[in-house]
Amino acid sequence: MEILLSAGRFDAARLQEHVHHHHDGHNHDERCDHDHADRFTAFSYESAKPLALDALRSAARKLPASIYRCKGVIHSVDEPSRRAVLQVVGKRVDISIENEWGELRPSTRIVAIGAAGGFDAKALEDAFASCIAA
């Protein structure tokens, strides 16, 4: 639920750990006493190529209504030395510019959570890939 409803600061490491934690079939969260696979599906997108933020904003606004939450750390052509953070809840889209990449290699990592069977993963992949800067 933290991934789905959280509106606070985005921590990509915690998100990656949480997604792995809930999809590896082991070490399930103690508060979680049933499988969510029948209700929710997770999608992830990664790219080493920089994205154009205007294109990403437009693509995020066009996500299907069956996507409940989408978060990501973005390598952008607009601010190549700093991380952009994508937050989507319903149709509300926010992209903020955050800290410099520092020692980390810039890359894009986006995770979407939605209704099981409620979206086409290939269409999402294509939508995010279309944001790669020319």
GROMACS .gro file of N, CA and C in nm:
model
  402
    1MET      N    1   0.082  -0.120   0.000
    1MET     CA    2   0.000   0.000   0.000
    1MET      C    3   0.086   0.126   0.000
    2GLU      N    4   0.206   0.120   0.059
    2GLU     CA    5   0.293   0.238   0.059
    2GLU      C    6   0.326   0.279  -0.083
    3ILE      N    7   0.355   0.183  -0.170
    3ILE     CA    8   0.387   0.213  -0.309
    3ILE      C    9   0.267   0.273  -0.378
    4LEU      N   10   0.150   0.216  -0.353
    4LEU     CA   11   0.029   0.257  -0.422
    4LEU      C   12  -0.018   0.396  -0.382
    5LEU      N   13  -0.013   0.429  -0.255
    5LEU     CA   14  -0.074   0.552  -0.207
    5LEU      C   15   0.023   0.659  -0.160
    6SER      N   16   0.149   0.624  -0.144
    6SER     CA   17   0.246   0.719  -0.093
    6SER      C   18   0.255   0.843  -0.179
    7ALA      N   19   0.246   0.957  -0.116
    7ALA     CA   20   0.260   1.084  -0.189
    7ALA      C   21   0.383   1.158  -0.140
    8GLY      N   22   0.461   1.095  -0.052
    8GLY     CA   23   0.579   1.159   0.004
    8GLY      C   24   0.699   1.147  -0.087
    9ARG      N   25   0.817   1.167  -0.032
    9ARG     CA   26   0.941   1.159  -0.107
    9ARG      C   27   0.960   1.021  -0.167
   10PHE      N   28   1.012   1.017  -0.286
   10PHE     CA   29   1.035   0.892  -0.357
   10PHE      C   30   1.174   0.840  -0.329
   11ASP      N   31   1.185   0.716  -0.288
   11ASP     CA   32   1.313   0.652  -0.262
   11ASP      C   33   1.321   0.529  -0.353
   12ALA      N   34   1.392   0.542  -0.464
   12ALA     CA   35   1.399   0.435  -0.563
   12ALA      C   36   1.453   0.306  -0.504
   13ALA      N   37   1.548   0.314  -0.413
   13ALA     CA   38   1.605   0.193  -0.352
   13ALA      C   39   1.499   0.119  -0.273
   14ARG      N   40   1.418   0.192  -0.198
   14ARG     CA   41   1.312   0.128  -0.120
   14ARG      C   42   1.206   0.068  -0.211
   15LEU      N   43   1.174   0.138  -0.321
   15LEU     CA   44   1.076   0.087  -0.415
   15LEU      C   45   1.126  -0.042  -0.478
   16GLN      N   46   1.252  -0.043  -0.524
   16GLN     CA   47   1.308  -0.161  -0.587
   16GLN      C   48   1.309  -0.278  -0.488
   17GLU      N   49   1.349  -0.250  -0.363
   17GLU     CA   50   1.351  -0.353  -0.259
   17GLU      C   51   1.210  -0.405  -0.234
   18HIS      N   52   1.111  -0.316  -0.229
   18HIS     CA   53   0.973  -0.353  -0.202
   18HIS      C   54   0.915  -0.438  -0.315
   19VAL      N   55   0.941  -0.397  -0.439
   19VAL     CA   56   0.890  -0.472  -0.554
   19VAL      C   57   0.953  -0.610  -0.555
   20HIS      N   58   1.085  -0.619  -0.535
   20HIS     CA   59   1.153  -0.749  -0.531
   20HIS      C   60   1.098  -0.833  -0.416
   21HIS      N   61   1.080  -0.769  -0.303
   21HIS     CA   62   1.031  -0.835  -0.181
   21HIS      C   63   0.894  -0.898  -0.205
   22HIS      N   64   0.811  -0.832  -0.283
   22HIS     CA   65   0.676  -0.881  -0.304
   22HIS      C   66   0.659  -0.967  -0.428
   23HIS      N   67   0.763  -0.980  -0.509
   23HIS     CA   68   0.748  -1.059  -0.630
   23HIS      C   69   0.842  -1.178  -0.638
   24ASP      N   70   0.926  -1.198  -0.536
   24ASP     CA   71   1.021  -1.309  -0.545
   24ASP      C   72   0.966  -1.439  -0.485
   25GLY      N   73   0.847  -1.434  -0.429
   25GLY     CA   74   0.786  -1.555  -0.376
   25GLY      C   75   0.838  -1.595  -0.239
   26HIS      N   76   0.931  -1.520  -0.184
   26HIS     CA   77   0.989  -1.552  -0.054
   26HIS      C   78   0.984  -1.428   0.034
   27ASN      N   79   1.000  -1.450   0.161
   27ASN     CA   80   1.020  -1.339   0.254
   27ASN      C   81   0.908  -1.237   0.248
   28HIS      N   82   0.784  -1.283   0.233
   28HIS     CA   83   0.670  -1.192   0.219
   28HIS      C   84   0.652  -1.108   0.345
   29ASP      N   85   0.609  -0.987   0.328
   29ASP     CA   86   0.585  -0.894   0.438
   29ASP      C   87   0.490  -0.958   0.540
   30GLU      N   88   0.524  -0.948   0.667
   30GLU     CA   89   0.443  -1.011   0.771
   30GLU      C   90   0.302  -0.954   0.777
   31ARG      N   91   0.285  -0.828   0.738
   31ARG     CA   92   0.152  -0.767   0.742
   31ARG      C   93   0.065  -0.815   0.627
   32CYS      N   94   0.122  -0.885   0.533
   32CYS     CA   95   0.055  -0.925   0.412
   32CYS      C   96   0.018  -1.072   0.422
   33ASP      N   97  -0.109  -1.103   0.442
   33ASP     CA   98  -0.146  -1.242   0.465
   33ASP      C   99  -0.215  -1.306   0.345
   34HIS      N  100  -0.211  -1.242   0.227
   34HIS     CA  101  -0.269  -1.302   0.108
   34HIS      C  102  -0.197  -1.250  -0.017
   35ASP      N  103  -0.217  -1.318  -0.126
   35ASP     CA  104  -0.151  -1.285  -0.251
   35ASP      C  105  -0.228  -1.174  -0.322
   36HIS      N  106  -0.157  -1.070  -0.366
   36HIS     CA  107  -0.220  -0.958  -0.434
   36HIS      C  108  -0.221  -0.975  -0.585
   37ALA      N  109  -0.163  -1.084  -0.635
   37ALA     CA  110  -0.149  -1.103  -0.780
   37ALA      C  111  -0.284  -1.107  -0.850
   38ASP      N  112  -0.387  -1.147  -0.780
   38ASP     CA  113  -0.518  -1.154  -0.843
   38ASP      C  114  -0.582  -1.016  -0.857
   39ARG      N  115  -0.530  -0.914  -0.787
   39ARG     CA  116  -0.589  -0.780  -0.793
   39ARG      C  117  -0.497  -0.676  -0.853
   40PHE      N  118  -0.365  -0.691  -0.839
   40PHE     CA  119  -0.270  -0.590  -0.884
   40PHE      C  120  -0.162  -0.652  -0.972
   41THR      N  121  -0.115  -0.572  -1.065
   41THR     CA  122  -0.004  -0.610  -1.150
   41THR      C  123   0.099  -0.498  -1.148
   42ALA      N  124   0.226  -0.536  -1.141
   42ALA     CA  125   0.334  -0.437  -1.145
   42ALA      C  126   0.401  -0.443  -1.282
   43PHE      N  127   0.440  -0.327  -1.331
   43PHE     CA  128   0.511  -0.314  -1.457
   43PHE      C  129   0.635  -0.231  -1.430
   44SER      N  130   0.748  -0.268  -1.489
   44SER     CA  131   0.866  -0.184  -1.473
   44SER      C  132   0.930  -0.156  -1.608
   45TYR      N  133   0.989  -0.038  -1.616
   45TYR     CA  134   1.055   0.008  -1.738
   45TYR      C  135   1.191   0.063  -1.699
   46GLU      N  136   1.294   0.027  -1.774
   46GLU     CA  137   1.428   0.078  -1.749
   46GLU      C  138   1.492   0.118  -1.881
   47SER      N  139   1.572   0.226  -1.877
   47SER     CA  140   1.646   0.270  -1.995
   47SER      C  141   1.768   0.349  -1.952
   48ALA      N  142   1.877   0.329  -2.023
   48ALA     CA  143   1.998   0.408  -1.999
   48ALA      C  144   1.997   0.536  -2.083
   49LYS      N  145   1.907   0.543  -2.181
   49LYS     CA  146   1.899   0.660  -2.268
   49LYS      C  147   1.813   0.768  -2.201
   50PRO      N  148   1.851   0.895  -2.216
   50PRO     CA  149   1.774   1.003  -2.152
   50PRO      C  150   1.638   1.024  -2.217
   51LEU      N  151   1.540   1.058  -2.134
   51LEU     CA  152   1.405   1.086  -2.180
   51LEU      C  153   1.382   1.236  -2.186
   52ALA      N  154   1.290   1.278  -2.270
   52ALA     CA  155   1.245   1.417  -2.276
   52ALA      C  156   1.129   1.432  -2.177
   53LEU      N  157   1.141   1.525  -2.084
   53LEU     CA  158   1.042   1.538  -1.978
   53LEU      C  159   0.904   1.578  -2.029
   54ASP      N  160   0.896   1.665  -2.130
   54ASP     CA  161   0.764   1.702  -2.184
   54ASP      C  162   0.695   1.580  -2.244
   55ALA      N  163   0.770   1.498  -2.315
   55ALA     CA  164   0.714   1.376  -2.374
   55ALA      C  165   0.670   1.280  -2.264
   56LEU      N  166   0.750   1.268  -2.158
   56LEU     CA  167   0.715   1.180  -2.046
   56LEU      C  168   0.590   1.230  -1.976
   57ARG      N  169   0.581   1.359  -1.953
   57ARG     CA  170   0.462   1.417  -1.889
   57ARG      C  171   0.337   1.385  -1.971
   58SER      N  172   0.348   1.401  -2.103
   58SER     CA  173   0.235   1.372  -2.192
   58SER      C  174   0.199   1.224  -2.188
   59ALA      N  175   0.299   1.137  -2.194
   59ALA     CA  176   0.273   0.993  -2.189
   59ALA      C  177   0.210   0.953  -2.056
   60ALA      N  178   0.257   1.012  -1.947
   60ALA     CA  179   0.203   0.980  -1.814
   60ALA      C  180   0.057   1.023  -1.802
   61ARG      N  181   0.022   1.134  -1.864
   61ARG     CA  182  -0.117   1.181  -1.860
   61ARG      C  183  -0.210   1.089  -1.939
   62LYS      N  184  -0.153   1.012  -2.032
   62LYS     CA  185  -0.233   0.922  -2.116
   62LYS      C  186  -0.234   0.778  -2.066
   63LEU      N  187  -0.176   0.754  -1.948
   63LEU     CA  188  -0.179   0.618  -1.893
   63LEU      C  189  -0.323   0.574  -1.875
   64PRO      N  190  -0.350   0.445  -1.893
   64PRO     CA  191  -0.487   0.398  -1.875
   64PRO      C  192  -0.534   0.415  -1.730
   65ALA      N  193  -0.664   0.431  -1.715
   65ALA     CA  194  -0.723   0.450  -1.581
   65ALA      C  195  -0.697   0.330  -1.490
   66SER      N  196  -0.663   0.217  -1.547
   66SER     CA  197  -0.635   0.097  -1.467
   66SER      C  198  -0.498   0.101  -1.401
   67ILE      N  199  -0.416   0.204  -1.433
   67ILE     CA  200  -0.290   0.226  -1.363
   67ILE      C  201  -0.321   0.315  -1.244
   68TYR      N  202  -0.301   0.263  -1.124
   68TYR     CA  203  -0.334   0.339  -1.004
   68TYR      C  204  -0.220   0.428  -0.957
   69ARG      N  205  -0.097   0.380  -0.976
   69ARG     CA  206   0.019   0.452  -0.922
   69ARG      C  207   0.138   0.426  -1.012
   70CYS      N  208   0.218   0.528  -1.035
   70CYS     CA  209   0.338   0.515  -1.116
   70CYS      C  210   0.444   0.606  -1.054
   71LYS      N  211   0.564   0.552  -1.036
   71LYS     CA  212   0.675   0.629  -0.979
   71LYS      C  213   0.801   0.598  -1.057
   72GLY      N  214   0.891   0.694  -1.060
   72GLY     CA  215   1.016   0.664  -1.127
   72GLY      C  216   1.123   0.768  -1.104
   73VAL      N  217   1.246   0.724  -1.123
   73VAL     CA  218   1.362   0.812  -1.124
   73VAL      C  219   1.403   0.820  -1.270
   74ILE      N  220   1.417   0.942  -1.320
   74ILE     CA  221   1.432   0.964  -1.463
   74ILE      C  222   1.565   1.030  -1.498
   75HIS      N  223   1.632   0.974  -1.597
   75HIS     CA  224   1.749   1.036  -1.659
   75HIS      C  225   1.693   1.118  -1.775
   76SER      N  226   1.705   1.249  -1.769
   76SER     CA  227   1.642   1.333  -1.870
   76SER      C  228   1.743   1.412  -1.952
   77VAL      N  229   1.705   1.442  -2.072
   77VAL     CA  230   1.785   1.528  -2.158
   77VAL      C  231   1.774   1.673  -2.110
   78ASP      N  232   1.666   1.705  -2.041
   78ASP     CA  233   1.640   1.840  -1.992
   78ASP      C  234   1.735   1.880  -1.879
   79GLU      N  235   1.764   1.786  -1.790
   79GLU     CA  236   1.852   1.808  -1.673
   79GLU      C  237   1.942   1.685  -1.659
   80PRO      N  238   2.038   1.667  -1.750
   80PRO     CA  239   2.115   1.543  -1.752
   80PRO      C  240   2.199   1.515  -1.627
   81SER      N  241   2.237   1.618  -1.554
   81SER     CA  242   2.321   1.596  -1.437
   81SER      C  243   2.240   1.574  -1.308
   82ARG      N  244   2.108   1.590  -1.317
   82ARG     CA  245   2.023   1.576  -1.198
   82ARG      C  246   1.914   1.473  -1.224
   83ARG      N  247   1.870   1.408  -1.118
   83ARG     CA  248   1.761   1.312  -1.126
   83ARG      C  249   1.628   1.386  -1.134
   84ALA      N  250   1.543   1.340  -1.222
   84ALA     CA  251   1.404   1.386  -1.222
   84ALA      C  252   1.324   1.274  -1.156
   85VAL      N  253   1.219   1.311  -1.085
   85VAL     CA  254   1.135   1.214  -1.017
   85VAL      C  255   0.994   1.226  -1.071
   86LEU      N  256   0.941   1.114  -1.120
   86LEU     CA  257   0.805   1.106  -1.173
   86LEU      C  258   0.713   1.050  -1.065
   87GLN      N  259   0.601   1.117  -1.044
   87GLN     CA  260   0.497   1.069  -0.952
   87GLN      C  261   0.364   1.079  -1.025
   88VAL      N  262   0.292   0.968  -1.034
   88VAL     CA  263   0.160   0.968  -1.097
   88VAL      C  264   0.062   0.899  -1.003
   89VAL      N  265  -0.046   0.968  -0.971
   89VAL     CA  266  -0.155   0.909  -0.894
   89VAL      C  267  -0.281   0.941  -0.972
   90GLY      N  268  -0.346   0.838  -1.024
   90GLY     CA  269  -0.462   0.862  -1.110
   90GLY      C  270  -0.417   0.942  -1.231
   91LYS      N  271  -0.479   1.056  -1.254
   91LYS     CA  272  -0.442   1.142  -1.367
   91LYS      C  273  -0.352   1.258  -1.323
   92ARG      N  274  -0.316   1.264  -1.195
   92ARG     CA  275  -0.226   1.369  -1.147
   92ARG      C  276  -0.082   1.328  -1.174
   93VAL      N  277  -0.011   1.410  -1.249
   93VAL     CA  278   0.127   1.383  -1.288
   93VAL      C  279   0.216   1.494  -1.233
   94ASP      N  280   0.324   1.454  -1.167
   94ASP     CA  281   0.420   1.551  -1.116
   94ASP      C  282   0.560   1.503  -1.151
   95ILE      N  283   0.639   1.592  -1.208
   95ILE     CA  284   0.780   1.563  -1.234
   95ILE      C  285   0.861   1.672  -1.166
   96SER      N  286   0.948   1.632  -1.076
   96SER     CA  287   1.032   1.729  -1.005
   96SER      C  288   1.179   1.698  -1.034
   97ILE      N  289   1.261   1.802  -1.027
   97ILE     CA  290   1.404   1.787  -1.046
   97ILE      C  291   1.467   1.779  -0.907
   98GLU      N  292   1.546   1.676  -0.886
   98GLU     CA  293   1.602   1.649  -0.754
   98GLU      C  294   1.754   1.661  -0.756
   99ASN      N  295   1.821   1.585  -0.672
   99ASN     CA  296   1.966   1.589  -0.654
   99ASN      C  297   2.043   1.548  -0.779
  100GLU      N  298   2.171   1.581  -0.779
  100GLU     CA  299   2.259   1.538  -0.887
  100GLU      C  300   2.281   1.387  -0.877
  101TRP      N  301   2.316   1.327  -0.990
  101TRP     CA  302   2.342   1.184  -0.994
  101TRP      C  303   2.465   1.146  -0.914
  102GLY      N  304   2.560   1.238  -0.905
  102GLY     CA  305   2.682   1.210  -0.829
  102GLY      C  306   2.756   1.092  -0.889
  103GLU      N  307   2.787   0.993  -0.805
  103GLU     CA  308   2.861   0.875  -0.847
  103GLU      C  309   2.774   0.773  -0.923
  104LEU      N  310   2.644   0.789  -0.914
  104LEU     CA  311   2.554   0.693  -0.979
  104LEU      C  312   2.548   0.716  -1.129
  105ARG      N  313   2.537   0.609  -1.205
  105ARG     CA  314   2.520   0.619  -1.349
  105ARG      C  315   2.375   0.660  -1.377
  106PRO      N  316   2.354   0.768  -1.451
  106PRO     CA  317   2.217   0.810  -1.483
  106PRO      C  318   2.142   0.701  -1.561
  107SER      N  319   2.022   0.674  -1.519
  107SER     CA  320   1.934   0.580  -1.588
  107SER      C  321   1.791   0.606  -1.545
  108THR      N  322   1.699   0.555  -1.621
  108THR     CA  323   1.557   0.570  -1.591
  108THR      C  324   1.503   0.438  -1.539
  109ARG      N  325   1.427   0.446  -1.429
  109ARG     CA  326   1.359   0.330  -1.372
  109ARG      C  327   1.218   0.375  -1.332
  110ILE      N  328   1.118   0.315  -1.395
  110ILE     CA  329   0.978   0.350  -1.369
  110ILE      C  330   0.904   0.223  -1.330
  111VAL      N  331   0.820   0.233  -1.228
  111VAL     CA  332   0.734   0.122  -1.186
  111VAL      C  333   0.590   0.171  -1.186
  112ALA      N  334   0.502   0.092  -1.243
  112ALA     CA  335   0.359   0.122  -1.243
  112ALA      C  336   0.286   0.007  -1.174
  113ILE      N  337   0.186   0.041  -1.095
  113ILE     CA  338   0.101  -0.056  -1.026
  113ILE      C  339  -0.041  -0.034  -1.075
  114GLY      N  340  -0.106  -0.141  -1.117
  114GLY     CA  341  -0.241  -0.126  -1.169
  114GLY      C  342  -0.324  -0.251  -1.147
  115ALA      N  343  -0.444  -0.248  -1.201
  115ALA     CA  344  -0.536  -0.360  -1.190
  115ALA      C  345  -0.481  -0.478  -1.268
  116ALA      N  346  -0.491  -0.596  -1.210
  116ALA     CA  347  -0.446  -0.718  -1.278
  116ALA      C  348  -0.523  -0.733  -1.408
  117GLY      N  349  -0.449  -0.750  -1.517
  117GLY     CA  350  -0.513  -0.764  -1.648
  117GLY      C  351  -0.571  -0.635  -1.702
  118GLY      N  352  -0.542  -0.523  -1.636
  118GLY     CA  353  -0.605  -0.396  -1.674
  118GLY      C  354  -0.525  -0.311  -1.769
  119PHE      N  355  -0.406  -0.356  -1.810
  119PHE     CA  356  -0.328  -0.277  -1.904
  119PHE      C  357  -0.237  -0.368  -1.986
  120ASP      N  358  -0.196  -0.315  -2.099
  120ASP     CA  359  -0.110  -0.386  -2.194
  120ASP      C  360   0.035  -0.347  -2.168
  121ALA      N  361   0.116  -0.439  -2.120
  121ALA     CA  362   0.255  -0.410  -2.087
  121ALA      C  363   0.334  -0.362  -2.209
  122LYS      N  364   0.308  -0.418  -2.325
  122LYS     CA  365   0.378  -0.376  -2.447
  122LYS      C  366   0.343  -0.231  -2.481
  123ALA      N  367   0.218  -0.193  -2.463
  123ALA     CA  368   0.176  -0.055  -2.490
  123ALA      C  369   0.244   0.041  -2.392
  124LEU      N  370   0.258   0.000  -2.265
  124LEU     CA  371   0.328   0.084  -2.169
  124LEU      C  372   0.475   0.096  -2.204
  125GLU      N  373   0.537  -0.015  -2.240
  125GLU     CA  374   0.677  -0.015  -2.282
  125GLU      C  375   0.695   0.083  -2.399
  126ASP      N  376   0.607   0.074  -2.498
  126ASP     CA  377   0.616   0.162  -2.615
  126ASP      C  378   0.594   0.308  -2.578
  127ALA      N  379   0.501   0.333  -2.487
  127ALA     CA  380   0.471   0.471  -2.446
  127ALA      C  381   0.594   0.534  -2.379
  128PHE      N  382   0.658   0.462  -2.288
  128PHE     CA  383   0.776   0.517  -2.221
  128PHE      C  384   0.895   0.525  -2.317
  129ALA      N  385   0.912   0.424  -2.402
  129ALA     CA  386   1.022   0.426  -2.499
  129ALA      C  387   1.008   0.541  -2.598
  130SER      N  388   0.886   0.583  -2.626
  130SER     CA  389   0.864   0.695  -2.719
  130SER      C  390   0.912   0.827  -2.660
  131CYS      N  391   0.942   0.829  -2.532
  131CYS     CA  392   0.990   0.951  -2.464
  131CYS      C  393   1.142   0.965  -2.471
  132ILE      N  394   1.210   0.863  -2.523
  132ILE     CA  395   1.356   0.871  -2.535
  132ILE      C  396   1.389   0.987  -2.628
  133ALA      N  397   1.480   1.073  -2.581
  133ALA     CA  398   1.516   1.191  -2.658
  133ALA      C  399   1.588   1.152  -2.786
  134ALA      N  400   1.559   1.225  -2.893
  134ALA     CA  401   1.620   1.197  -3.023
  134ALA      C  402   1.766   1.236  -3.023
   0.00000   0.00000   0.00000
